[in-house]
Coordinates of C-alpha atoms in Angstrom, one line a residue:
M1 CA 18.8 -43.1 14.0
S2 CA 16.4 -40.6 12.3
D3 CA 15.6 -39.1 15.8
R4 CA 19.2 -38.5 16.4
A5 CA 19.5 -36.9 12.9
V6 CA 16.6 -34.6 13.7
D7 CA 18.2 -33.6 17.0
N8 CA 21.4 -32.8 15.2
V9 CA 19.6 -30.6 12.7
G10 CA 17.9 -28.7 15.5
A11 CA 21.2 -28.2 17.3
L12 CA 22.7 -26.9 14.0
L13 CA 19.8 -24.5 13.4
R14 CA 20.2 -23.1 16.9
R15 CA 23.9 -22.6 16.3
L16 CA 23.2 -20.8 13.0
S17 CA 20.7 -18.5 14.7
R18 CA 23.3 -17.5 17.2
L19 CA 26.0 -17.0 14.5
P20 CA 24.1 -15.7 11.5
H21 CA 27.3 -14.6 9.7
R22 CA 29.0 -18.0 9.8
K23 CA 29.6 -19.5 6.4
I24 CA 27.3 -22.3 5.2
T25 CA 30.4 -24.3 4.4
D26 CA 31.1 -24.5 8.2
A27 CA 27.7 -26.0 8.7
F28 CA 28.3 -28.6 6.1
A29 CA 31.7 -29.5 7.6
L30 CA 30.0 -30.0 11.0
V31 CA 27.5 -32.4 9.5
V32 CA 30.0 -34.4 7.5
H33 CA 32.3 -34.9 10.5
H34 CA 29.4 -35.8 12.7
K35 CA 29.3 -39.5 12.3
S36 CA 25.9 -39.9 13.8
A37 CA 24.2 -38.0 10.9
G38 CA 24.1 -41.3 9.0
S39 CA 22.3 -41.1 5.7
F40 CA 22.5 -38.8 2.7
G41 CA 18.8 -38.0 3.1
A42 CA 19.5 -36.4 6.4
I43 CA 22.3 -34.4 4.9
A44 CA 20.0 -33.2 2.0
G45 CA 17.4 -32.2 4.5
L46 CA 20.0 -30.4 6.6
A47 CA 21.2 -28.5 3.5
I48 CA 17.7 -27.4 2.6
A49 CA 17.1 -26.3 6.2
C50 CA 20.4 -24.4 6.2
I51 CA 19.5 -22.6 2.9
F52 CA 16.1 -21.7 4.2
A53 CA 17.5 -20.4 7.5
W54 CA 20.2 -18.4 5.7
K55 CA 17.6 -16.7 3.4
L56 CA 15.4 -16.1 6.3
L57 CA 18.1 -14.4 8.4
S58 CA 19.9 -12.5 5.7
P59 CA 17.2 -9.9 4.8
S60 CA 16.6 -9.1 8.5
S61 CA 20.3 -8.4 9.1
G62 CA 20.4 -6.4 5.9
R63 CA 17.5 -4.4 7.1
R64 CA 19.2 -3.9 10.5
A65 CA 22.4 -2.7 8.8
G66 CA 20.4 -0.3 6.6
D67 CA 18.5 0.9 9.7
R68 CA 21.8 1.5 11.4
R69 CA 23.1 3.5 8.4
K70 CA 19.9 5.6 8.3
D71 CA 20.1 6.2 12.1
R72 CA 23.7 7.4 11.7
A73 CA 22.8 9.6 8.8
S74 CA 19.9 11.1 10.6
S75 CA 22.0 11.7 13.7
S76 CA 24.7 13.4 11.7
T77 CA 22.1 15.6 10.0
S78 CA 20.6 16.6 13.3
L79 CA 24.1 17.3 14.7
A80 CA 24.9 19.5 11.7
E81 CA 21.7 21.4 12.0
T82 CA 22.3 21.9 15.7
G83 CA 25.9 23.1 15.0
N84 CA 24.6 25.6 12.5
E85 CA 21.9 26.9 14.8
S86 CA 24.1 27.1 18.0
P87 CA 25.9 30.4 17.1
A88 CA 22.5 32.1 16.6
S89 CA 21.1 30.6 19.8
E90 CA 24.2 31.8 21.8
G91 CA 23.8 35.3 20.3
N92 CA 27.1 35.3 18.4
L93 CA 27.3 37.3 15.2
P94 CA 28.4 35.4 12.1
I95 CA 31.9 36.2 11.0
G96 CA 32.5 36.7 7.3
P97 CA 35.7 36.1 5.3
L98 CA 38.3 38.8 5.4
T99 CA 39.0 40.8 2.3
D100 CA 42.5 41.0 0.9
A101 CA 42.7 44.6 2.1
N102 CA 41.8 43.7 5.6
A103 CA 44.3 40.8 5.6
V104 CA 47.1 43.1 4.5
E105 CA 46.2 45.7 7.1
D106 CA 46.1 43.0 9.9
V107 CA 49.6 41.7 8.9
A108 CA 51.0 45.3 8.7
S109 CA 49.6 46.2 12.2
A110 CA 50.9 42.9 13.6
V111 CA 54.5 43.7 12.5
E112 CA 54.4 47.5 13.2
L113 CA 57.1 48.5 15.7
T114 CA 56.9 51.1 18.4
L115 CA 59.4 54.0 18.5
G116 CA 61.3 52.4 21.3
Q117 CA 61.6 49.1 19.4
I118 CA 62.9 51.0 16.3
V119 CA 65.4 52.9 18.4
R120 CA 66.7 49.7 20.0
K121 CA 66.9 47.9 16.6
R122 CA 68.7 50.8 14.9
L123 CA 71.2 51.4 17.6
G124 CA 71.9 47.7 18.0
G125 CA 73.1 47.7 21.6
C126 CA 74.8 51.1 21.4
R127 CA 76.5 52.1 24.7
R128 CA 77.1 55.8 24.0
I129 CA 75.9 58.2 21.4
T130 CA 77.1 61.8 20.6
C131 CA 75.0 64.2 18.6
Q132 CA 75.4 67.7 17.2
L133 CA 72.7 70.3 18.1
L134 CA 72.5 72.6 15.1
G135 CA 70.2 71.4 12.4
I136 CA 69.4 68.2 14.3
I137 CA 68.0 69.1 17.7
L138 CA 67.8 72.8 17.1
E139 CA 66.0 74.6 14.2
E140 CA 69.0 76.9 13.7
K141 CA 71.7 75.9 11.2
T142 CA 74.7 78.1 12.0
P143 CA 76.5 79.3 15.2
E144 CA 75.7 82.9 14.2
E145 CA 71.9 82.2 14.4
L146 CA 72.4 81.1 18.0
Q147 CA 73.6 84.6 18.9
K148 CA 70.0 85.7 18.3
H149 CA 67.8 82.8 19.2
A150 CA 67.6 79.0 19.8
T151 CA 64.6 76.9 19.1
V152 CA 64.2 73.2 19.8
K153 CA 62.6 71.0 17.1
L154 CA 59.6 69.5 18.9
P155 CA 59.3 66.3 16.6
V156 CA 62.7 65.2 17.7
L157 CA 61.9 65.2 21.5
P158 CA 60.3 61.7 21.6
V159 CA 63.3 60.3 19.8
I160 CA 65.7 61.9 22.3
K161 CA 63.6 60.4 25.1
E162 CA 63.9 56.9 23.7
I163 CA 67.6 57.2 23.0
C164 CA 68.2 58.3 26.6
K165 CA 66.4 55.2 27.8
H166 CA 68.9 52.9 26.1
C167 CA 72.1 54.9 25.6
D168 CA 74.3 57.5 27.3
L169 CA 73.6 60.6 25.2
Y170 CA 75.8 63.7 24.8
L171 CA 74.8 66.8 22.9
M172 CA 77.5 69.2 21.6
E173 CA 77.8 72.3 19.5
T174 CA 80.2 75.0 18.3
V175 CA 79.3 78.5 19.5
V176 CA 80.9 81.9 19.2
D177 CA 80.1 83.3 22.7
N178 CA 78.9 82.4 26.2
E179 CA 75.5 84.0 25.6
S180 CA 74.9 81.5 22.8
E181 CA 75.6 78.6 25.3
Q182 CA 73.1 80.0 27.8
R183 CA 70.5 80.5 25.0
V184 CA 70.8 76.9 23.9
L185 CA 70.6 75.6 27.5
S186 CA 67.5 77.7 28.2
A187 CA 65.8 76.5 25.0
L188 CA 66.5 72.8 25.9
D189 CA 65.3 73.4 29.5
N190 CA 62.0 75.1 28.3
S191 CA 61.4 72.1 26.0
G192 CA 61.3 69.7 29.0
I193 CA 64.1 67.6 27.6
F194 CA 66.0 67.6 31.0
L195 CA 62.8 66.7 32.8
Y196 CA 61.5 63.6 31.1
S197 CA 64.5 62.2 29.1
G198 CA 67.0 61.8 31.9
L199 CA 69.5 64.1 30.0
I200 CA 71.4 66.5 32.3
K201 CA 73.0 69.8 31.5
D202 CA 76.5 68.5 32.2
K203 CA 76.1 66.3 29.0
V204 CA 75.6 69.3 26.8
L205 CA 79.0 70.3 25.6
F206 CA 80.2 73.5 23.8
C207 CA 83.4 74.3 21.9
S208 CA 84.6 77.2 19.8
T209 CA 85.8 75.2 16.7
E210 CA 84.7 72.2 14.6
T211 CA 87.9 70.5 15.6
G212 CA 86.8 70.8 19.2
R213 CA 83.7 68.8 18.4
T214 CA 85.7 66.1 16.8
S215 CA 87.9 65.9 19.9
F216 CA 84.8 65.6 22.1
V217 CA 83.6 62.6 20.1
R218 CA 86.9 60.8 20.2
Q219 CA 87.4 61.4 23.9
L220 CA 84.0 60.1 24.8
E221 CA 84.6 57.0 22.6
S222 CA 81.0 56.9 21.4
D223 CA 79.5 54.0 19.4
W224 CA 77.4 56.3 17.3
H225 CA 77.8 60.0 16.3
V226 CA 75.2 62.2 14.6
D227 CA 76.4 65.3 12.7
S228 CA 75.5 67.6 9.8
N229 CA 79.1 68.3 8.9
L230 CA 80.4 65.8 6.3
D231 CA 84.0 66.7 7.0
I232 CA 83.7 65.7 10.6
I233 CA 81.9 62.6 9.6
S234 CA 84.7 61.7 7.3
Q235 CA 87.4 62.4 9.9
L236 CA 85.7 60.2 12.5
S237 CA 84.9 57.3 10.2
R238 CA 88.0 55.4 11.3
F239 CA 87.3 55.8 15.0
I240 CA 83.6 55.6 15.4
R241 CA 81.6 52.4 15.0
F242 CA 78.6 54.0 13.3
Q243 CA 77.8 57.5 12.1
L244 CA 74.6 59.2 10.9
Y245 CA 75.0 62.1 8.5
I246 CA 72.0 64.5 8.6
S247 CA 71.6 66.2 5.2
Q248 CA 68.7 67.3 3.0
M249 CA 70.4 65.4 0.2
E250 CA 69.7 61.9 1.5
S251 CA 71.8 59.3 -0.2
G252 CA 71.3 56.2 1.9
Q253 CA 74.3 54.4 3.3
I254 CA 77.4 56.1 1.9
A255 CA 79.9 53.7 3.7
P256 CA 79.6 50.5 5.6
N257 CA 79.5 52.4 8.9
M258 CA 77.9 55.6 7.7
F259 CA 74.2 56.4 7.1
T260 CA 72.4 59.4 5.9
S261 CA 69.0 60.8 6.7
T262 CA 67.1 64.1 6.3
S263 CA 66.5 64.3 10.1
L264 CA 67.1 62.3 13.3
E265 CA 63.4 61.5 13.7
Q266 CA 63.2 60.3 10.1
F267 CA 66.0 57.9 10.7
F268 CA 64.1 56.3 13.5
S269 CA 60.7 56.2 11.7

């Protein structure tokens, strides 16, 4: 009987060694239900052996868990050190934080539009645009000045080029004689406007009165008209989708479909 009890104790110890985390209560349950264990002395001896085995195994597993934690910590430290050193080993320069001024400049440059984008945005799908010459395309302000000379405003040329890419552009002016017409056409030709913008001479119209310019605009059924004469702007407000009034006294948008600007290039800036 005692030999069989010893055998049972040995089998239990081997099972405990394979399953160190099993609860001691499971071991007691095994002995109680094992009918061949017999006496209480064998049970007491078994309990002492179980306690001894548990205390013997627990520190070692605790040490192993601690070792694993130390290994993980040391490996994390080595990885962090390696990550910190890798940019230098690869020859990369460290990148410092952006200042507020730099951040603002980056955002501003990211949203900055080109002249072509501004023209498309402003005109909003315009099909045809008509524009007065005096004071807008030309430096001269009156028809009488055109009898002596005609000078194209150079800053407006890039705007005219972009407008011609997206719209059908017509230029028009009131003149007092045929020589003024030829003087204007010659000035436009010398500026290169017919060469790179796609504008042709047939789209430069002349008339002898302000009323004639109003008739041109209505007949062409333009979507936009640009003029420096407020009376013409007012007369066309019922017929033209949008108008731009060029005046040195800029007053913003004077009507839902009427805008003001000091110059054509300023409006598209």
